[in-house]
Coordinates of N, CA and C in Angstrom, one line a residue:
E319 N 6.6 12.3 -22.5 CA 5.0 11.5 -22.7 C 4.4 11.8 -21.2
A320 N 5.3 10.5 -20.2 CA 4.5 10.6 -19.2 C 3.7 11.4 -18.2
I321 N 4.6 13.2 -17.8 CA 4.0 13.7 -17.2 C 2.8 14.5 -17.9
V322 N 3.0 14.3 -19.3 CA 1.8 15.1 -20.0 C 0.8 14.5 -19.9
K323 N 0.6 12.6 -20.1 CA 0.0 12.3 -19.4 C -1.3 12.2 -18.3
R324 N -0.4 12.8 -17.4 CA -0.7 12.9 -15.9 C -1.2 13.7 -15.2
C325 N -1.2 14.7 -16.6 CA -1.0 15.9 -16.7 C -3.1 16.0 -17.3
K326 N -2.8 15.6 -18.0 CA -4.5 15.3 -18.8 C -5.1 14.5 -17.7
A327 N -5.1 13.0 -17.4 CA -5.3 12.4 -16.4 C -6.3 13.2 -15.1
A328 N -5.5 14.5 -14.5 CA -6.0 15.2 -14.0 C -6.8 15.7 -14.1
L329 N -7.0 16.5 -15.4 CA -7.6 16.9 -15.9 C -9.3 16.2 -16.4
I330 N -8.8 15.2 -16.8 CA -10.2 14.1 -17.0 C -10.9 14.1 -15.5
D331 N -10.0 13.9 -14.8 CA -10.7 13.5 -13.2 C -12.1 15.0 -12.8
I332 N -11.5 15.5 -12.6 CA -12.4 16.9 -12.0 C -13.8 17.3 -13.6
A333 N -13.5 16.6 -14.3 CA -14.5 16.9 -15.8 C -16.4 16.0 -15.4
S334 N -17.0 16.5 -16.2 CA -18.4 15.5 -16.3 C -18.5 14.8 -17.1
S335 N -19.3 14.3 -16.8 CA -20.1 13.0 -18.2 C -20.1 13.9 -19.4
D336 N -21.5 15.1 -18.9 CA -21.3 16.1 -20.0 C -20.9 16.7 -20.9
G337 N -19.3 16.9 -20.2 CA -18.4 17.4 -21.0 C -17.9 16.5 -21.4
I338 N -17.2 15.2 -21.4 CA -16.4 14.3 -22.1 C -17.3 14.5 -23.4
I339 N -18.8 14.0 -22.9 CA -19.4 13.3 -24.6 C -19.2 14.4 -25.0
R340 N -19.5 15.7 -24.7 CA -19.5 17.0 -26.2 C -18.4 17.1 -26.7
A341 N -16.8 16.7 -25.4 CA -15.7 15.9 -26.5 C -15.6 15.8 -27.5
T342 N -16.3 14.6 -26.9 CA -16.8 13.4 -28.8 C -17.6 14.3 -30.0
K343 N -17.3 15.0 -30.1 CA -18.2 15.8 -31.4 C -17.1 16.7 -31.7
S344 N -15.9 17.1 -30.8 CA -15.1 17.5 -31.2 C -14.0 17.1 -32.4
I345 N -13.4 17.9 -33.6 CA -12.9 17.6 -34.7 C -11.2 17.2 -34.6
V346 N -11.1 17.7 -33.2 CA -9.5 17.9 -32.5 C -9.2 16.4 -32.4
D347 N -8.1 15.7 -33.2 CA -7.3 14.6 -32.7 C -8.4 13.6 -32.0
P348 N -8.8 12.8 -32.9 CA -10.1 11.9 -32.8 C -9.6 10.4 -31.6
G349 N -8.4 10.4 -32.4 CA -7.5 9.2 -31.5 C -7.7 9.7 -29.7
E350 N -7.4 10.8 -29.4 CA -6.9 11.3 -28.5 C -8.3 11.4 -27.6
I351 N -9.2 11.8 -28.2 CA -11.1 11.8 -27.6 C -11.2 10.5 -27.1
Y352 N -10.8 9.9 -28.1 CA -11.5 8.3 -27.7 C -10.8 7.7 -26.7
L353 N -9.1 8.0 -27.0 CA -8.6 7.8 -25.5 C -8.9 7.9 -23.9
W354 N -9.4 9.4 -24.3 CA -9.6 9.7 -22.8 C -11.4 9.6 -22.5
N355 N -12.1 9.4 -23.3 CA -13.3 8.6 -23.3 C -13.1 7.4 -22.6
N356 N -12.3 6.5 -23.0 CA -12.6 5.6 -22.2 C -12.2 5.3 -21.2
V357 N -10.6 6.4 -20.7 CA -10.3 6.9 -18.9 C -11.5 6.8 -18.5
Y358 N -12.0 7.6 -19.0 CA -13.4 8.3 -18.4 C -14.2 7.6 -17.7
F359 N -15.1 6.7 -18.9 CA -16.0 5.9 -18.9 C -15.7 4.5 -18.4
R360 N -15.0 3.9 -18.6 CA -14.5 2.6 -18.8 C -12.9 2.2 -18.0
N361 N -13.1 3.1 -17.4 CA -11.8 3.4 -16.5 C -10.5 2.3 -16.9
V362 N -10.1 3.0 -18.1 CA -9.2 2.0 -19.4 C -7.7 2.7 -18.3
T363 N -6.5 2.2 -18.3 CA -5.7 3.0 -17.3 C -4.2 2.3 -18.3
D364 N -2.8 3.0 -17.9 CA -1.8 2.2 -18.2 C -0.8 3.0 -17.4
E365 N 0.2 2.5 -17.6 CA 1.4 3.0 -16.6 C 1.4 4.6 -16.3
H366 N 1.5 5.4 -17.1 CA 0.9 6.5 -16.8 C -0.1 7.5 -16.5
I367 N -1.4 6.4 -17.1 CA -2.8 7.0 -16.2 C -3.6 6.1 -15.0
P368 N -3.2 7.1 -14.0 CA -3.7 6.4 -12.8 C -5.7 6.0 -12.8
R369 N -6.2 4.6 -12.5 CA -7.1 4.6 -12.6 C -8.4 5.4 -11.9
Q370 N -9.5 6.0 -13.2 CA -10.4 6.8 -12.0 C -11.4 6.4 -12.7
N371 N -12.6 6.5 -11.2 CA -14.1 5.7 -11.4 C -14.4 6.9 -10.4
H372 N -16.0 6.8 -11.4 CA -16.3 8.6 -10.8 C -17.9 7.9 -11.1
D373 N -18.3 6.9 -10.8 CA -19.6 6.5 -10.8 C -19.9 6.7 -9.8
C374 N -19.5 6.6 -8.0 CA -20.0 6.8 -7.3 C -19.3 6.9 -5.8
L375 N -19.1 7.6 -4.7 CA -18.3 7.4 -3.9 C -17.5 6.7 -2.8
S376 N -18.8 5.4 -2.9 CA -18.3 3.8 -2.3 C -17.3 3.3 -3.5
T377 N -17.4 3.0 -4.5 CA -17.0 3.2 -6.3 C -15.5 3.3 -5.9
F378 N -15.4 4.7 -5.6 CA -14.1 5.5 -6.3 C -13.2 5.6 -4.2
F379 N -13.8 5.6 -3.6 CA -12.6 5.2 -2.7 C -12.3 3.2 -2.2
G380 N -13.6 2.8 -2.8 CA -13.0 0.9 -2.6 C -12.2 0.6 -3.7
H381 N -12.0 1.2 -4.7 CA -10.9 0.9 -5.6 C -9.7 1.4 -5.3
L382 N -9.6 2.2 -4.7 CA -8.6 3.4 -4.2 C -8.3 2.8 -3.1
A383 N -8.9 1.7 -2.3 CA -8.0 0.9 -1.9 C -7.2 -0.3 -1.8
F384 N -7.3 -0.4 -2.8 CA -7.0 -1.8 -3.4 C -5.4 -1.2 -4.4
E385 N -5.1 -0.1 -4.5 CA -4.2 0.7 -5.4 C -3.1 0.8 -4.1
D386 N -2.2 1.2 -4.4 CA -0.7 1.2 -3.6 C -0.5 2.9 -4.2
T387 N -1.2 4.1 -3.4 CA -0.7 5.5 -3.3 C -0.4 5.9 -1.7
E388 N 0.0 7.2 -1.7 CA 0.7 7.7 -0.8 C -1.2 9.3 -0.8
I389 N -2.2 9.5 -1.2 CA -2.5 10.1 -1.3 C -3.8 9.7 0.2
T390 N -3.7 11.1 1.1 CA -4.7 11.2 1.9 C -5.6 12.7 1.9
R391 N -5.7 13.3 0.5 CA -6.3 14.3 0.6 C -7.5 14.3 -0.3
F392 N -8.7 14.4 -0.1 CA -9.4 14.8 -1.4 C -10.3 15.5 -1.7
I393 N -10.4 16.3 -2.6 CA -11.8 17.5 -2.9 C -12.3 16.6 -3.9
I394 N -13.9 16.4 -3.6 CA -14.9 16.2 -4.4 C -15.8 16.8 -4.9
N395 N -16.1 17.1 -6.1 CA -16.9 17.7 -6.6 C -18.0 16.8 -6.9
T396 N -19.3 17.8 -6.4 CA -20.5 17.0 -6.8 C -21.5 17.5 -7.1
F397 N -22.6 16.7 -8.2 CA -24.1 17.5 -7.7 C -25.4 17.1 -6.9
S398 N -24.8 15.8 -6.2 CA -25.3 15.3 -4.9 C -25.8 16.6 -4.5
S399 N -27.2 15.9 -3.5 CA -27.8 17.1 -2.3 C -26.6 17.0 -1.3
I400 N -26.5 18.7 -0.3 CA -26.2 17.6 0.7 C -26.5 17.7 1.8
N401 N -27.8 16.9 1.8 CA -28.3 16.5 2.9 C -27.9 15.2 2.5
T402 N -27.1 14.4 1.5 CA -26.7 13.1 1.2 C -26.0 12.4 2.3
D403 N -26.4 11.1 3.0 CA -26.0 10.8 3.6 C -24.8 10.2 3.5
V404 N -23.5 10.4 3.9 CA -22.1 9.7 3.2 C -21.8 9.4 3.5
S405 N -22.0 8.7 5.0 CA -21.7 8.1 5.7 C -22.1 6.6 5.2
E406 N -23.6 6.8 4.7 CA -24.1 5.1 4.4 C -23.5 5.6 2.9
C407 N -22.9 6.5 2.5 CA -22.5 6.2 1.2 C -20.9 5.2 1.1
L408 N -20.2 5.7 2.1 CA -19.1 4.7 2.3 C -19.3 3.7 3.2
G409 N -20.1 3.2 3.7 CA -20.3 1.6 4.3 C -19.2 1.4 4.9
D410 N -18.8 0.6 4.8 CA -17.6 0.1 5.4 C -16.6 0.4 5.3
F411 N -16.1 1.5 4.2 CA -14.7 1.2 3.8 C -13.9 2.0 4.9
F412 N -14.5 3.2 5.4 CA -14.4 4.6 6.6 C -14.7 4.4 7.9
K413 N -14.6 4.3 9.1 CA -15.1 4.9 9.7 C -14.7 6.4 10.0
C414 N -16.2 7.2 9.7 CA -15.8 8.7 9.5 C -16.9 9.9 10.4
Q415 N -15.9 10.9 10.4 CA -16.1 12.0 11.0 C -17.0 12.7 10.0
V416 N -18.4 13.1 9.6 CA -19.0 13.5 8.6 C -19.5 15.1 9.1
D417 N -19.3 16.0 9.0 CA -19.4 17.4 8.9 C -20.2 18.3 8.3
K418 N -20.9 19.0 8.1 CA -21.2 20.2 7.2 C -20.9 21.5 7.6
L419 N -20.3 22.4 6.5 CA -19.3 23.5 6.8 C -20.2 24.7 7.5
S420 N -21.6 24.7 6.7 CA -22.4 25.2 7.2 C -23.2 25.8 8.5
T421 N -22.5 24.3 9.2 CA -23.2 24.0 10.7 C -22.3 25.0 11.9
F422 N -21.1 25.7 11.6 CA -20.5 26.0 12.3 C -20.3 27.7 11.7
K423 N -20.4 28.1 13.2 CA -21.0 29.8 13.4 C -20.0 30.1 13.8
T424 N -18.7 29.7 14.2 CA -17.4 31.0 14.2 C -16.1 29.7 14.1
E425 N -15.1 30.3 14.0 CA -14.1 29.6 12.8 C -13.4 28.7 14.2
A426 N -13.8 29.1 16.1 CA -13.4 28.8 17.0 C -13.7 27.0 16.8
Q427 N -15.6 26.9 16.9 CA -16.2 26.1 16.2 C -15.4 24.8 15.4
L428 N -15.6 25.5 14.2 CA -15.0 24.5 13.2 C -13.5 23.7 13.5
Q429 N -12.5 24.8 13.7 CA -11.1 24.4 14.7 C -11.5 22.9 15.8
N430 N -11.7 23.4 16.8 CA -12.2 22.4 17.5 C -12.8 21.2 17.0
R431 N -13.9 21.2 16.2 CA -13.9 20.1 15.5 C -12.8 19.2 15.1
I432 N -12.0 20.0 13.8 CA -10.8 19.1 13.2 C -10.0 18.9 13.9
K433 N -9.4 19.5 15.3 CA -9.4 19.1 16.1 C -9.8 17.6 16.8
R434 N -10.9 17.5 17.0 CA -11.2 16.3 17.6 C -10.9 15.3 17.0
F435 N -10.8 15.2 16.0 CA -10.4 13.9 14.5 C -9.0 14.2 14.5
W436 N -8.6 15.1 14.5 CA -7.2 14.5 14.1 C -6.3 13.9 15.6
E437 N -6.8 14.6 16.8 CA -6.0 14.5 17.9 C -6.8 14.0 18.7
E438 N -7.9 13.4 18.9 CA -8.9 12.5 19.9 C -9.7 11.5 19.0
S439 N -10.2 11.5 18.1 CA -10.9 10.2 17.6 C -10.4 9.0 16.9
D440 N -10.9 7.6 16.7 CA -10.5 6.6 16.1 C -11.1 6.3 14.9
E441 N -11.7 7.9 14.2 CA -12.8 7.7 12.8 C -11.6 7.4 12.1
L442 N -11.2 7.1 11.0 CA -10.4 7.3 9.8 C -10.2 8.5 8.7
M443 N -11.4 8.8 8.7 CA -11.5 9.5 7.6 C -12.3 11.2 8.2
L444 N -12.2 12.2 7.4 CA -12.9 13.5 7.7 C -13.5 13.8 7.0
V445 N -14.8 14.0 7.0 CA -15.6 14.3 5.6 C -15.9 15.6 6.1
L446 N -16.2 16.5 5.3 CA -16.7 18.0 5.1 C -16.8 18.8 4.3
Q447 N -18.4 18.7 4.2 CA -19.7 18.9 3.0 C -19.8 20.5 3.1
C448 N -19.5 20.8 1.7 CA -19.4 22.7 1.3 C -20.3 22.6 0.4
D449 N -21.8 23.2 0.6 CA -22.6 23.6 -0.2 C -21.9 25.3 -1.1
V450 N -21.8 25.4 -2.4 CA -20.8 26.5 -2.4 C -21.5 27.1 -3.0
T451 N -23.2 26.6 -3.3 CA -24.3 27.8 -3.7 C -24.7 28.9 -2.5
T452 N -24.3 28.4 -0.8 CA -24.6 28.9 0.1 C -23.6 29.6 1.3
I453 N -21.7 28.6 0.9 CA -21.3 29.1 1.4 C -19.8 29.9 0.4
N454 N -19.6 31.1 0.9 CA -18.5 31.6 0.5 C -17.4 31.1 0.1
D455 N -16.6 31.7 -1.1 CA -15.0 30.4 -0.9 C -13.8 30.8 0.1
G456 N -14.5 32.0 0.9 CA -13.7 32.5 1.3 C -13.4 31.3 2.7
C457 N -14.6 31.2 3.0 CA -15.1 30.1 4.5 C -14.3 28.3 3.8
I458 N -14.4 28.3 2.4 CA -14.0 27.1 1.9 C -12.3 26.6 2.3
R459 N -11.7 27.7 2.0 CA -10.7 27.9 1.8 C -9.8 27.6 3.3
L460 N -10.6 28.8 3.9 CA -10.7 28.2 5.6 C -10.1 26.8 6.1
A461 N -11.7 26.5 6.3 CA -11.7 25.4 6.8 C -10.0 24.3 5.7
K462 N -9.9 24.3 4.7 CA -9.0 23.7 3.9 C -7.6 23.8 4.6
F463 N -7.1 24.8 4.7 CA -6.1 25.6 5.2 C -6.1 24.9 7.2
T464 N -6.9 25.3 7.6 CA -7.2 24.3 8.8 C -6.8 23.1 9.5
I465 N -8.0 22.3 8.5 CA -7.1 21.4 8.0 C -5.7 20.6 7.3
E466 N -5.1 21.1 6.9 CA -3.9 21.2 6.3 C -3.2 21.1 8.1
Q467 N -3.3 22.6 8.3 CA -2.3 22.5 9.6 C -2.7 21.3 10.8
F468 N -3.9 21.1 10.8 CA -4.1 20.0 12.3 C -3.6 18.5 11.2
Q469 N -3.8 18.3 10.2 CA -3.2 17.4 9.7 C -1.6 17.3 10.2
N470 N -1.0 18.1 9.6 CA 0.4 18.4 9.5 C 0.9 18.1 10.8
E471 N -0.1 18.6 11.5 CA 0.8 18.3 13.0 C 1.1 17.1 13.6
F472 N -0.4 16.4 13.3 CA -0.8 14.2 13.2 C 0.3 14.3 13.1
L473 N 1.1 13.9 11.5 CA 1.7 13.1 10.9 C 2.7 13.3 11.3
R474 N 3.5 15.0 12.1 CA 4.9 15.0 12.7 C 4.6 14.4 13.6
K475 N 3.8 14.2 14.5 CA 3.7 13.5 16.0 C 3.2 12.0 15.4
N476 N 2.7 11.4 14.7 CA 1.9 9.9 14.8 C 2.9 9.4 12.6
P477 N 4.1 9.4 12.2 CA 4.6 9.7 11.2 C 3.9 7.8 10.6
N478 N 3.2 6.9 11.1 CA 3.1 6.0 11.1 C 1.9 5.5 10.7
K479 N 1.1 6.5 11.2 CA -0.4 6.7 11.3 C -0.9 7.2 9.8
I480 N -1.9 6.6 9.6 CA -3.0 6.9 7.8 C -3.9 8.0 8.5
K481 N -4.5 9.3 8.3 CA -5.8 9.2 8.2 C -6.2 9.9 7.1
Y482 N -7.0 9.8 6.9 CA -8.1 10.5 5.7 C -8.4 11.9 5.3
V483 N -8.6 12.5 4.7 CA -9.0 13.9 4.9 C -10.7 14.1 3.3
C484 N -11.6 14.0 3.7 CA -12.2 14.5 1.8 C -13.2 15.9 2.5
M485 N -13.3 16.7 1.7 CA -13.9 17.7 1.3 C -15.0 17.3 0.2
I486 N -15.8 17.8 0.4 CA -17.1 17.4 -1.2 C -17.7 18.7 -1.1
L487 N -17.9 19.2 -2.1 CA -17.9 20.7 -2.8 C -19.5 19.6 -3.2
H488 N -20.4 20.5 -2.5 CA -21.8 20.1 -3.9 C -21.8 21.3 -4.5
I489 N -21.9 21.1 -5.9 CA -22.1 22.1 -7.0 C -23.6 21.7 -7.7
Q490 N -24.2 23.2 -8.1 CA -25.7 22.7 -8.6 C -25.5 23.1 -10.3
R491 N -26.1 21.8 -10.8 CA -25.2 21.7 -11.9 C -26.1 22.7 -13.4
D492 N -26.8 23.3 -13.1 CA -26.7 24.6 -13.7 C -26.9 25.9 -13.8
Q493 N -25.4 26.0 -12.9 CA -25.2 27.4 -11.7 C -23.7 26.8 -12.3
S494 N -22.7 28.2 -12.4 CA -21.6 28.1 -13.2 C -20.5 27.6 -11.9
Y495 N -19.8 27.6 -11.3 CA -19.0 27.4 -10.7 C -17.4 27.2 -10.9
V496 N -16.3 28.4 -10.5 CA -15.0 28.6 -10.5 C -14.4 27.9 -9.6
S497 N -13.4 26.4 -9.6 CA -13.3 26.5 -8.0 C -11.6 26.9 -7.8
S498 N -11.8 27.6 -6.5 CA -10.5 28.2 -6.6 C -9.4 27.1 -6.1
F499 N -9.3 25.9 -5.7 CA -8.1 24.7 -6.0 C -7.6 25.1 -7.3
N500 N -6.1 24.9 -6.8 CA -5.3 24.6 -8.5 C -4.9 23.0 -8.3
F501 N -3.6 22.9 -9.2 CA -3.5 21.0 -9.3 C -2.2 21.2 -8.3
M502 N -2.2 22.0 -7.8 CA -0.5 22.7 -7.0 C -1.0 22.3 -5.5
C503 N -2.5 21.9 -4.9 CA -2.8 22.3 -3.9 C -2.0 21.2 -2.9
G504 N -2.0 19.6 -3.2 CA -1.5 18.8 -2.7 C -2.5 18.0 -2.3
W505 N -4.0 18.4 -2.7 CA -5.1 17.7 -2.9 C -5.6 16.5 -4.0
K506 N -5.8 15.4 -4.1 CA -6.9 14.5 -5.2 C -7.8 15.3 -5.6
Q507 N -8.2 15.9 -6.6 CA -9.3 16.6 -6.6 C -10.2 15.6 -8.0
V508 N -11.6 15.1 -7.7 CA -11.9 14.2 -9.3 C -13.6 14.6 -9.1
T509 N -14.0 14.7 -10.0 CA -16.1 15.1 -10.0 C -16.3 13.6 -9.8
I510 N -17.2 13.1 -9.0 CA -18.4 12.6 -9.2 C -19.6 12.6 -8.6
E511 N -20.2 12.8 -9.9 CA -21.4 13.8 -10.0 C -23.5 12.9 -8.5
A512 N -22.6 11.6 -8.7 CA -24.0 10.9 -7.9 C -22.8 10.7 -6.8
L513 N -23.0 11.2 -5.6 CA -22.5 9.7 -4.7 C -22.9 8.7 -4.2
T514 N -24.5 8.7 -4.3 CA -25.1 6.8 -4.3 C -25.2 6.2 -5.5
P515 N -24.9 5.0 -5.2 CA -25.1 4.2 -6.7 C -26.0 4.2 -7.8
Q516 N -25.6 4.3 -8.3 CA -27.0 4.6 -9.5 C -27.2 3.1 -10.7
E517 N -28.8 3.1 -10.3 CA -29.0 2.1 -11.2 C -28.2 1.5 -12.5
K518 N -27.7 2.7 -13.2 CA -27.0 2.6 -14.3 C -25.2 2.7 -14.1
H519 N -24.4 2.2 -14.4 CA -22.9 3.4 -14.0 C -22.4 3.8 -15.2
L520 N -21.8 5.0 -15.3 CA -21.9 6.2 -16.3 C -21.0 5.0 -17.6
S521 N -20.3 4.0 -17.1 CA -20.2 3.4 -18.9 C -21.5 3.1 -19.6
T522 N -22.8 2.5 -19.0 CA -23.6 2.3 -19.5 C -24.0 3.4 -20.7
I523 N -23.6 4.9 -20.5 CA -23.9 5.7 -21.3 C -23.3 5.2 -23.2
L524 N -22.4 5.0 -22.9 CA -22.0 4.5 -24.3 C -22.4 3.5 -24.7
N525 N -23.0 3.0 -24.3 CA -23.6 1.5 -24.9 C -25.2 1.2 -25.5

């Protein structure tokens, strides 16, 4: 039961709010739907369901900072613009190096920039923004692979130091998108529709 719950929680992590709302119209196991609706919108949790937060970037990482977790890699799906100021969104939580994948013209440029974060800078989080409507899937997977290589080497040399990495995939709400990442990739995946704080939290949708 614990494994099943964690698997379901991982699926809910990447769901969009409209998808969860549509699920309430299903006739399949109303009790199950009610549970996961509350997990998504009201942050309901138990010993087998990790806390979820889809409100905004700062709230997500703010909650994570107070949890006992070894997760250091994140893939975030969002409908926010690629021009969103991620550093401002994160505020004082992390000193960040923020880059856009589209700015790199060669693989060497990308590698040098990622290398700088892991080997030279004092920033705690690397954020790489990827517009999936303009960047091909191969480039995104290459960036992920390159990050993993440098992070693994960093951890080998600095086993007691922690640095985080976050790839933000900017998706158009009206366009279909199939992620090339599965749940075995070693990254925490979550959908945060709006990176910036909104006037109303998602939980108000239910009220």
